[in-house]
Coordinates of C-alpha atoms and ligand atoms in Angstrom, one line a residue:
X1 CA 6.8 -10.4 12.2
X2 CA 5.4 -12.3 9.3
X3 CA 6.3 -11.7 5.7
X4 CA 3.9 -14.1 4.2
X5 CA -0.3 -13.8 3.2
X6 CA -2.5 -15.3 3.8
X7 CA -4.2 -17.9 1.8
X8 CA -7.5 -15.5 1.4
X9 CA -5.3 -12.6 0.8
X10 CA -3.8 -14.6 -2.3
X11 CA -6.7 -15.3 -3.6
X12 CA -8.2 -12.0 -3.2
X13 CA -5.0 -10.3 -4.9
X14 CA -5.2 -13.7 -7.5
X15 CA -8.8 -12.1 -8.7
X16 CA -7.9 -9.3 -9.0
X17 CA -5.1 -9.6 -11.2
X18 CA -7.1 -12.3 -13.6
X19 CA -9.7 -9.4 -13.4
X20 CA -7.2 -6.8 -14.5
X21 CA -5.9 -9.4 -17.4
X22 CA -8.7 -10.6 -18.8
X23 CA -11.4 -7.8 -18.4
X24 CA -9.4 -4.2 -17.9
X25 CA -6.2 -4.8 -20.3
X26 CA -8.1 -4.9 -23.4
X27 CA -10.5 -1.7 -23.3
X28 CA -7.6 0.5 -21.3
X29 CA -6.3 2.2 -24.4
X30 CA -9.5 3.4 -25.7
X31 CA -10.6 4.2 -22.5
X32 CA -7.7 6.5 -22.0
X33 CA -8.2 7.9 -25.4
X34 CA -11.8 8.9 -25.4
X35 CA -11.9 9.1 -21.8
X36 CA -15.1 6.9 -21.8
X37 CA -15.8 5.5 -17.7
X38 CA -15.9 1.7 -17.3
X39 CA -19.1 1.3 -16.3
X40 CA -19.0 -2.3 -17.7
X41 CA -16.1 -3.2 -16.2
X42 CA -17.1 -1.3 -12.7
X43 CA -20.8 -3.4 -12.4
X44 CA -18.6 -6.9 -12.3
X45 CA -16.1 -5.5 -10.2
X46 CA -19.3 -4.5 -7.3
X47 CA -20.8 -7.9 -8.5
X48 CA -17.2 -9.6 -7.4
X49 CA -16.9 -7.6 -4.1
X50 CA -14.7 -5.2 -4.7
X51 CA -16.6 -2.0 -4.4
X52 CA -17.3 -2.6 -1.0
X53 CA -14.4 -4.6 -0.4
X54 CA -13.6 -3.5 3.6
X55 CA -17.2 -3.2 4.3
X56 CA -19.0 -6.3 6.4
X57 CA -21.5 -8.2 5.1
X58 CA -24.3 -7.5 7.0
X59 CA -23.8 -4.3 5.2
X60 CA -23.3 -6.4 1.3
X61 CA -19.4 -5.6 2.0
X62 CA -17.1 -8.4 1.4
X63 CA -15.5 -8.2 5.0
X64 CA -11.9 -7.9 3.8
X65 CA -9.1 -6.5 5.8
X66 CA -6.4 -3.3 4.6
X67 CA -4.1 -5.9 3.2
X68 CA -6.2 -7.4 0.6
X69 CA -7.5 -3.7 0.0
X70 CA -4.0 -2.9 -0.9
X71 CA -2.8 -6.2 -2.4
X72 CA -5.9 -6.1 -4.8
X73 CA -5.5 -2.3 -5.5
X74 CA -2.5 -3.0 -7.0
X75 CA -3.4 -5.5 -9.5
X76 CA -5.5 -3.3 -10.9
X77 CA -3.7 -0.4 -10.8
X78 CA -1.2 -2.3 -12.3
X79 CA -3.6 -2.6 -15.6
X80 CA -5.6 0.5 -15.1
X81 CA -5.4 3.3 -12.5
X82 CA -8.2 4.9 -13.7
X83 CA -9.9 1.9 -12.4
X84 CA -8.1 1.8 -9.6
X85 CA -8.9 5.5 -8.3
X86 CA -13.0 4.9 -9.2
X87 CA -12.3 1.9 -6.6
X88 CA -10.6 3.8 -4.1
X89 CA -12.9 7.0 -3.5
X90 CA -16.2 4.6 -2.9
X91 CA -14.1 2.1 -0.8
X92 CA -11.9 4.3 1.0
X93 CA -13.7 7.5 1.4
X94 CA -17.6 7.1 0.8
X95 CA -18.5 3.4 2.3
X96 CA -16.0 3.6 5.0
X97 CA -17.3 7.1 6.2
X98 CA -20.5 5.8 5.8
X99 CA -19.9 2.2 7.9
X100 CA -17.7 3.9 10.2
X101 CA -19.9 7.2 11.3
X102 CA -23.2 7.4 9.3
X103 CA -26.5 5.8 11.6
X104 CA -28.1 2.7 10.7
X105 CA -30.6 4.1 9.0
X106 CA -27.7 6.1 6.4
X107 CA -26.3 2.5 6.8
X108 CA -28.8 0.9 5.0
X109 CA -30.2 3.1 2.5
X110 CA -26.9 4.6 1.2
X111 CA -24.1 2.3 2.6
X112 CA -25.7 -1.3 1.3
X113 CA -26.2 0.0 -2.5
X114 CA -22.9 1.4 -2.7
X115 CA -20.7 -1.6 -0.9
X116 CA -22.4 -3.8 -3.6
X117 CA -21.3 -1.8 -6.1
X118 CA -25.2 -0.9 -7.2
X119 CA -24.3 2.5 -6.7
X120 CA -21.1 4.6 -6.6
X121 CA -20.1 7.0 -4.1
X122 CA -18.3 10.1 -4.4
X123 CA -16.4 12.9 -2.1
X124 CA -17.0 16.2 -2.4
X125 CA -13.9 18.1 -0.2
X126 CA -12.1 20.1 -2.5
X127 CA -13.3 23.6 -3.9
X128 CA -12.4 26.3 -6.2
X129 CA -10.2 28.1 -3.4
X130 CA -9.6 25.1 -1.0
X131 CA -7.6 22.2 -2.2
X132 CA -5.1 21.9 0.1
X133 CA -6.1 24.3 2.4
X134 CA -9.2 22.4 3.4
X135 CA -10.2 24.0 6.6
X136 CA -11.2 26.7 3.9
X137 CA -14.5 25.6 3.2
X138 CA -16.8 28.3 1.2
X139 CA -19.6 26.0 0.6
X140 CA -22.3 26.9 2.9
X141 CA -24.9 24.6 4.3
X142 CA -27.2 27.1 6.6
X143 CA -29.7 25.4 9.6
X144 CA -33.2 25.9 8.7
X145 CA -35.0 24.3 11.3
X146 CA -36.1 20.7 9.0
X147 CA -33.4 21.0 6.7
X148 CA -30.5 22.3 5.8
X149 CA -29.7 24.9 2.6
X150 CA -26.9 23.6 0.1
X151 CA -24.9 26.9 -1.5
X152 CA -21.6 26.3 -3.3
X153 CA -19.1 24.3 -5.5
X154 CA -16.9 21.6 -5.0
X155 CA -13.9 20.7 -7.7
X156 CA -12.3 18.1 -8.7
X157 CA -14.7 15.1 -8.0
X158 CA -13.4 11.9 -9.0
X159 CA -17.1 9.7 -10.1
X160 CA -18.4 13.5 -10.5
X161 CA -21.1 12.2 -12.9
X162 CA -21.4 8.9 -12.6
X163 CA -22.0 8.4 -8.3
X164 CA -25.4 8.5 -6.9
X165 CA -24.6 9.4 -3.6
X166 CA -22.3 12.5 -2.8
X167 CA -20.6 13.2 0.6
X168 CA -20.5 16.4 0.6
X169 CA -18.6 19.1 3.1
X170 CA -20.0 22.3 3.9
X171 CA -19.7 25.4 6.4
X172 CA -22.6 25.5 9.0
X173 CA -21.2 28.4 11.4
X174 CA -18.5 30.0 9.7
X175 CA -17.3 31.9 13.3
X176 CA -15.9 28.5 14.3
X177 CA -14.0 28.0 11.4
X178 CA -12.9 24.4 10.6
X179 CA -15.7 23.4 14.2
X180 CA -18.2 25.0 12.0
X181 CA -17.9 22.3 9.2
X182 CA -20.1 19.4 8.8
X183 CA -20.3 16.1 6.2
X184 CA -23.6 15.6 4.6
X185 CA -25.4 13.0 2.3
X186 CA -26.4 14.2 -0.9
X187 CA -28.4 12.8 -3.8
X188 CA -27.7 13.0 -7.3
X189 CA -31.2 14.5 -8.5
X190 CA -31.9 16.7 -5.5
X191 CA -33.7 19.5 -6.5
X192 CA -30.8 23.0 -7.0
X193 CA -27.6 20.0 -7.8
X194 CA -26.5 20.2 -11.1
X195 CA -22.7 18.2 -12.4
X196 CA -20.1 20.7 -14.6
X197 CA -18.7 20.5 -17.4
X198 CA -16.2 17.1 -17.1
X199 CA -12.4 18.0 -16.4
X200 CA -10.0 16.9 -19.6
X201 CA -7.2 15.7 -17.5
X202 CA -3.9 14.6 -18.2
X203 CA -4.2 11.4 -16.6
X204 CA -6.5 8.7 -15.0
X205 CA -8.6 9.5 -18.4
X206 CA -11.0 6.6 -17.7
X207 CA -12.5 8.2 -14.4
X208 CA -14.7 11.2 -14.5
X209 CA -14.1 14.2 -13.0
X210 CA -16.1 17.1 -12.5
X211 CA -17.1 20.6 -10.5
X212 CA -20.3 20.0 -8.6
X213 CA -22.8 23.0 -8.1
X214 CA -25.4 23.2 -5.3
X215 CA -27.7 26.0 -5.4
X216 CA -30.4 26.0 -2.3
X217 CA -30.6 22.2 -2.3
X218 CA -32.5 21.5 0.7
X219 CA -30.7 18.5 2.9
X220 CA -33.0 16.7 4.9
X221 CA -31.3 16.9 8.8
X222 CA -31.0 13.2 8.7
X223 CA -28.6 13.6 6.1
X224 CA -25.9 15.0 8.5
X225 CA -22.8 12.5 9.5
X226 CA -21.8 12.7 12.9
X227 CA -22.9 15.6 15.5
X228 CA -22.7 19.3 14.9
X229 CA -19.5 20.1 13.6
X230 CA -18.1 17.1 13.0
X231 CA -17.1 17.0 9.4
X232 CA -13.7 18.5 9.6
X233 CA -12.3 15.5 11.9
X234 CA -14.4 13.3 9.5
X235 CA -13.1 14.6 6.0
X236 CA -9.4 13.8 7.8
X237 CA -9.9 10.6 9.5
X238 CA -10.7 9.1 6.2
X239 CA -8.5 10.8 4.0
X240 CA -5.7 8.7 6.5
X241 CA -7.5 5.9 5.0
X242 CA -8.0 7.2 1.4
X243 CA -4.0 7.6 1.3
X244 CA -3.3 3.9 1.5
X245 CA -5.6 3.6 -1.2
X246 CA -3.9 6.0 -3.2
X247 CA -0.6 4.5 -2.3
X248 CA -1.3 1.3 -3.5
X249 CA -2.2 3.1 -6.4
X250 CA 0.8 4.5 -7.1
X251 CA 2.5 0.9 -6.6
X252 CA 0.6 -0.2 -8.9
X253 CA 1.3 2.1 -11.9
X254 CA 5.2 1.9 -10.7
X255 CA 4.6 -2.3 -10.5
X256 CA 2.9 -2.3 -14.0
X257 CA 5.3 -0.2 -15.8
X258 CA 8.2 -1.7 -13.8
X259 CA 6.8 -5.5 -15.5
X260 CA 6.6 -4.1 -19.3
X261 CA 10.1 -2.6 -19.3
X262 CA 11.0 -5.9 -17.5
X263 CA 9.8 -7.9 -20.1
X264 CA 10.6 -5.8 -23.0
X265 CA 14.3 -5.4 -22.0
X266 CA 14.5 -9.2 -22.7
X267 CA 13.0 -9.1 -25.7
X268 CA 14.5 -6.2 -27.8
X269 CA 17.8 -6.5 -29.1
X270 CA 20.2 -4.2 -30.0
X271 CA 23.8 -3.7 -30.0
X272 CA 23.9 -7.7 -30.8
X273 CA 22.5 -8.6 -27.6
X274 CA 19.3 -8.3 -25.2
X275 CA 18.6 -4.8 -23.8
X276 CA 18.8 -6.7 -20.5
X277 CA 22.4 -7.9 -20.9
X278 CA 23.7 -3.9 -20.7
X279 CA 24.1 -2.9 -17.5
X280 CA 23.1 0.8 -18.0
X281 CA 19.2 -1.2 -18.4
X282 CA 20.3 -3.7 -15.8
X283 CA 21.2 -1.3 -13.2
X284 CA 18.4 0.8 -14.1
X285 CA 16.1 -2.7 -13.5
X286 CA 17.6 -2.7 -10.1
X287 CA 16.5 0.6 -8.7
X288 CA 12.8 0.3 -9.9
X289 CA 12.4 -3.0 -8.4
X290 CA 14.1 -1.7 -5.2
X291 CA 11.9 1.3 -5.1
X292 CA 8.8 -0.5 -6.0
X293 CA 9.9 -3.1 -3.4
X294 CA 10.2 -0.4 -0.8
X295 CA 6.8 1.8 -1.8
X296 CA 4.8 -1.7 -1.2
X297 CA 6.0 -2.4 2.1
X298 CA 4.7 1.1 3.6
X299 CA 1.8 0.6 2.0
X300 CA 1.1 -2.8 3.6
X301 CA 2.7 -1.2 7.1
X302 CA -0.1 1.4 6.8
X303 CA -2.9 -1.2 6.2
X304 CA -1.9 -3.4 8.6
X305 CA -1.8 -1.0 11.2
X306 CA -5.1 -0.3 10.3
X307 CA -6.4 -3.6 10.4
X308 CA -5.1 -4.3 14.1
X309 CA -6.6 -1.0 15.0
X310 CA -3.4 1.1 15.7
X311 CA -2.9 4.6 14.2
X312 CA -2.1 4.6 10.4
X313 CA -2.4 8.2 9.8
X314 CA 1.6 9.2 9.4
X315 CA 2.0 5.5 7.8
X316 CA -0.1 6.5 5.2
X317 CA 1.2 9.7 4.6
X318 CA 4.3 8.1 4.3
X319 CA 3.3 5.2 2.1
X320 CA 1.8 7.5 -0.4
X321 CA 4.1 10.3 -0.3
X322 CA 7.2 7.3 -1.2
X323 CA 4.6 5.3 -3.8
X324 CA 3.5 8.2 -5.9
X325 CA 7.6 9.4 -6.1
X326 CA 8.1 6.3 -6.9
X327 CA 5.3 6.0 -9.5
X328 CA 6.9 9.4 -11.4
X329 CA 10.8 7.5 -11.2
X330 CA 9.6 4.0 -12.5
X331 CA 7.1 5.2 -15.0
X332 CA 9.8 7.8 -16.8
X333 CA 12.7 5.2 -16.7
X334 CA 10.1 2.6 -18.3
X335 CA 9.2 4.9 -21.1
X336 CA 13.1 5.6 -21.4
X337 CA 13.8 1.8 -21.2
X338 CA 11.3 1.5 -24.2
X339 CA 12.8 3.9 -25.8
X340 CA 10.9 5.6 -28.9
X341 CA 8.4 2.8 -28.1
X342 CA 7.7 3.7 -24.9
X343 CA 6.5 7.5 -26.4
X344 CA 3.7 5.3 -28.3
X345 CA 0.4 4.4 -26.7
X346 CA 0.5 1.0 -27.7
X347 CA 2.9 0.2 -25.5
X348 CA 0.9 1.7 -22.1
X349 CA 4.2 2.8 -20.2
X350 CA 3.5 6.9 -21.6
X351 CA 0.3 6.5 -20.2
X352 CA 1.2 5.2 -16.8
X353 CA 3.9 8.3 -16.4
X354 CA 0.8 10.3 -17.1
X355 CA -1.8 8.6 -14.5
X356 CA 1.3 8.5 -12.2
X357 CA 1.3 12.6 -11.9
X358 CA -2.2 12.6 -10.4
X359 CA -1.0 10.0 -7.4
X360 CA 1.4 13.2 -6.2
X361 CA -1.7 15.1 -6.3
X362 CA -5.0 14.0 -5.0
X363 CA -5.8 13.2 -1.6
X364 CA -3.2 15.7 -0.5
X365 CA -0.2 16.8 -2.6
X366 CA 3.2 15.7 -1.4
X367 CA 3.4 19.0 0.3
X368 CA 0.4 18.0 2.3
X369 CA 1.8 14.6 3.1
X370 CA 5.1 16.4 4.4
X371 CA 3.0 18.5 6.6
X372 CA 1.0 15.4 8.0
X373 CA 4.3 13.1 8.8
X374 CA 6.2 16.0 10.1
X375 CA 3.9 16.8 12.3
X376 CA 3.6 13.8 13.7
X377 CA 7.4 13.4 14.1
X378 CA 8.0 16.8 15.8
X379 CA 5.2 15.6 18.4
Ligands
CAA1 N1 -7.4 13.3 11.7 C1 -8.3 13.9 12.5 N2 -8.2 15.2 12.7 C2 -7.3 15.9 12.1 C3 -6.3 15.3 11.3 C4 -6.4 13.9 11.1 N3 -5.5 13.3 10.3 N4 -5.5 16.3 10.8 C5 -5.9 17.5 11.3 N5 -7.0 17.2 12.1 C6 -7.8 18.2 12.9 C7 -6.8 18.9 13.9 O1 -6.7 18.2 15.1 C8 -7.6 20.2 14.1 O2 -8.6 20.1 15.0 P1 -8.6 20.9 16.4 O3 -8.6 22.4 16.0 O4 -9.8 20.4 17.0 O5 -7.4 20.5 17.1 C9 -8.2 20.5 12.7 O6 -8.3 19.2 12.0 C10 -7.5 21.5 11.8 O7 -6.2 21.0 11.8 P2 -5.0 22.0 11.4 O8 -5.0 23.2 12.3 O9 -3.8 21.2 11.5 O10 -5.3 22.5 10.0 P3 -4.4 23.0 8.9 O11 -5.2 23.8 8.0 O12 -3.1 23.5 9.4 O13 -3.9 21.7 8.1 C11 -4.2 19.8 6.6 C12 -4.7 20.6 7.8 C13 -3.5 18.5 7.2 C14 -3.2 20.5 5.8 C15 -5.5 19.5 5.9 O14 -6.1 20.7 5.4 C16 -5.3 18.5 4.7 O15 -5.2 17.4 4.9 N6 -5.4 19.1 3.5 C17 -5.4 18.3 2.3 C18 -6.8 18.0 1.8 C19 -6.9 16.8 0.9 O16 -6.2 15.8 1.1 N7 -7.8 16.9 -0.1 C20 -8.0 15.8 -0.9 C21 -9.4 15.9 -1.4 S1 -10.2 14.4 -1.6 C22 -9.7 13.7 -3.0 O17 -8.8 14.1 -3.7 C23 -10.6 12.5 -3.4 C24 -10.6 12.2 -4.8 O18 -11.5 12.6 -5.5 C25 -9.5 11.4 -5.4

């Protein structure tokens, strides 16, 4: 067992944190505030590699393995999770589904845009009635002999607006239940799709969210991932992925928070001495880092599971069902470190408790995650 990086994850998780410093910190306020996407900010991120980060290069991915995924995820989630989540659903969910099961032909004309960060991806799972209960699908995508028809709506899509390319889940035989379900590549423009009205979320302000309405839009058959049926086992096989993402989400609002209470416990005074030399703020100092500690060691157990091909899917669980409790701890005791500061946006720590709620949400609640590991131990 090895503790250490390597010298390319380093410098992988070394850009990313400059990134987050230089470019992210400045704008993250305002973001938050008006809720305005970082389009700016997203272009250089897919002109430095980190749109596509795990994707190869013959497909303009950067080649990098789970480790650096998480180590970099971090970093920025550490500055701005909003950031961070935009990231995670076109890594994670839309170019790995893509590299892993589209054909070469889906490859190149959706996959190669997308892993260079031209274009952004987004995944259309969730609806109206089926958030957690996925196998629920009510979007309908019926066989008409060239093409498919497109009925339905899907909630909750993070890059709801600003993605060019939607994977979208739909019912094709609704006798075979969660069998009958299949992935599909979607357009933004396609004649019959039309983006709702944008969520005004508590949280993760920065990314855009939105319910997405198909009405007849004809698919072309090509457009279908996998064979007949396959887009259940798809939807889950990646979400196993999209939860280390997350995780290291969730680390990285704890991480962040964790360093400004940190920092401004040595610098405050009161009571004649440092907030750091009272051990009600030292011992709450302790925990955090312990928890953090802990919470970034399942997530790089999950990634490196997946990197030497083993299976990751109750480590992930795991990882992110730890990291996002742990995101809710650190972020409250770090606005309660701050004190009346800490309720102020200057100092970022209120709106890292708030972007930390979502991490206990998205890609499976907690519940969900329960559900996932249990299963797996009561094999
Ligand atoms: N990998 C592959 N296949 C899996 C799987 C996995 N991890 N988990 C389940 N399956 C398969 C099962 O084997 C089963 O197939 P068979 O019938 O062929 O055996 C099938 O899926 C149905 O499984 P279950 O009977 O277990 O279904 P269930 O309804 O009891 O529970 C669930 C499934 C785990 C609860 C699932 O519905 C789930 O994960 N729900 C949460 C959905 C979710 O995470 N949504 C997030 C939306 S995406 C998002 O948030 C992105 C974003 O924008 C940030």
């Amino acid at each position: 067992m090895h503790f250490e990086f390597t010298e390319e994850q380093l410098m992988i998780k070394q850009a990313a944190c400059d990134f987050a410093q230089t470019e992210l910190k400045p704008g993250v306020i305002e973001r938050d505030e008006h809720q305005k996407f970082p389009a700016g900010e997203i272009k250089k991120l897919g002109e430095l590699g980190f749109l596509g980060m795990m994707v190869a290069p013959q497909y303009g991915g950067s080649g990098m393995d789970a480790i650096s995924y998480v180590l970099a995820m971090e970093e920025i989630a550490k500055v701005d999770a909003s950031v961070a989540v935009i990231l995670s659903v076109n890594n994670s969910l839309v170019c790995t589904g893509l590299e892993k099961f589209g054909t070469e032909a889906q490859k190149q004309k959706y996959l190669v845009p997308l892993a260079k960060g031209e274009h952004i991806g987004a995944f259309c799972l969730s609806e109206p009635e089926a958030g957690s209960d996925a196998t629920s699908q009510r979007t309908t995508a019926i066989d008409m002999g060239d093409h498919y028809l497109l009925n339905g709506t899907k909630n909750w899509i993070t890059n709801g607006s600003t993605a060019s390319t939607y994977i979208v889940m739909a019912q094709t035989d609704a006798a075979k239940k969660h069998h009958g379900i299949n992935a599909f590549i979607i357009e933004k423009g396609m004649e019959g799709f039309t983006i709702g009205a944008k969520e005004n979320k508590m949280g993760v302000r920065g990314s855009d969210t939105h319910s997405i309405m198909f009405s007849d839009v004809k698919v072309p058959k090509e457009n279908r991932i996998g064979d007949d049926g396959f887009g259940f086992t798809f939807a889950m096989t990646l979400l196993g992925g999209g939860r280390i993402g997350i995780a290291a989400q969730a680390l990285g609002i704890a991480a962040g928070a964790y360093e400004l209470a940190l920092q401004y416990s040595k610098e405050r005074k009161a009571f004649g001495k440092s907030l750091a030399d009272l051990q009600a703020i030292q011992f709450k100092l302790a925990d955090m880092a312990t928890e953090i500690e802990a919470a970034r060691l399942l997530c790089l157990k999950a990634a490196w599971l997946k990197d030497h091909g083993q299976p990751y899917a109750q480590a992930s669980s795991m990882a992110k069902l730890f990291a996002s409790d742990v995101a809710m701890r650190v972020t409250v005791e770090a606005v309660q470190i701050h004190g009346g500061y800490g309720y102020v946006k200057e100092y970022h720590v209120e709106r890292m408790m708030r972007d930390a709620k979502i991490t206990q949400i998205y890609e499976g609640t907690s519940e969900i995650q329960r559900i996932v590991i249990s299963r797996e131990v009561l094999k």
